[in-house]
Every structure is written in C-alpha cells, then in structure tokens.
C-alpha cells in the first residue's frame, strides 16, 4: 500500500510540474525562501546566545 501511495504522489507531482511549470517554479522558490529565512533566524539566535 505504501509503495502504491508513493507512486501516486510522484505521478501527481510530475503531472503538476508538466502541466503548470511556472506555478511549480514559484512554489519551489517560495519553499526555498522560507527555508532560507528559517536558517537566517536560527543563525541569528545562535549568534545572540553566544555573544
């Protein structure tokens, strides 16, 4: 069951990437921006703890 679900999710992602590449790119950029902001916040916290 887990294998079937994984294949279905991958197929859905591929369909979305192929049918709407601009929106897919915007989503990836948004996710990466969020990760970058989180990393910056964590770095600032650690710097403030040790200064």
Tab-separated table of C-alpha atoms in Angstrom:
chain	number	residue	atom	x	y	z
A	1	UNK	CA	0.000	0.000	0.000
A	2	UNK	CA	2.816	2.398	0.896
A	3	UNK	CA	4.517	1.780	-2.461
A	4	UNK	CA	1.299	2.471	-4.382
A	5	UNK	CA	0.718	5.677	-2.439
A	6	UNK	CA	4.299	6.833	-3.097
A	7	UNK	CA	3.941	6.183	-6.829
A	8	UNK	CA	0.624	8.066	-6.892
A	9	UNK	CA	2.142	11.088	-5.126
A	10	UNK	CA	5.128	11.142	-7.500
A	11	UNK	CA	2.811	10.863	-10.516
A	12	UNK	CA	0.694	13.749	-9.222
A	13	UNK	CA	3.793	15.904	-8.684
A	14	UNK	CA	5.072	15.135	-12.170
A	15	UNK	CA	1.694	15.983	-13.669
A	16	UNK	CA	1.655	19.307	-11.829
A	17	UNK	CA	5.230	20.083	-12.932
A	18	UNK	CA	4.492	19.299	-16.564
A	19	UNK	CA	1.084	20.969	-16.783
A	20	UNK	CA	1.925	24.129	-14.776
A	21	UNK	CA	5.689	24.735	-14.801
A	22	UNK	CA	5.502	28.445	-13.907
A	23	UNK	CA	3.394	27.854	-10.816
A	24	UNK	CA	5.624	24.922	-9.857
A	25	UNK	CA	8.723	27.093	-10.063
A	26	UNK	CA	7.078	29.792	-7.968
A	27	UNK	CA	6.138	27.212	-5.337
A	28	UNK	CA	9.694	25.868	-5.165
A	29	UNK	CA	11.114	29.392	-4.904
A	30	UNK	CA	8.666	30.157	-2.107
A	31	UNK	CA	9.599	26.995	-0.203
A	32	UNK	CA	13.319	27.673	-0.591
A	33	UNK	CA	12.812	31.276	0.524
A	34	UNK	CA	11.055	30.046	3.634
A	35	UNK	CA	13.870	27.633	4.401
A	36	UNK	CA	16.438	30.400	3.898
A	37	UNK	CA	14.521	32.695	6.268
A	38	UNK	CA	14.337	29.928	8.867
A	39	UNK	CA	18.082	29.296	8.585
A	40	UNK	CA	18.811	33.018	8.930
A	41	UNK	CA	16.628	33.223	12.020
A	42	UNK	CA	18.315	30.209	13.588
A	43	UNK	CA	21.753	31.647	12.835
A	44	UNK	CA	20.790	34.982	14.403
A	45	UNK	CA	19.513	33.185	17.512
A	46	UNK	CA	22.705	31.184	17.903
A	47	UNK	CA	24.861	34.276	17.399
A	48	UNK	CA	22.890	36.143	20.056
A	49	UNK	CA	23.201	33.276	22.519
A	50	UNK	CA	27.000	33.184	22.228
A	51	UNK	CA	27.705	36.940	22.183
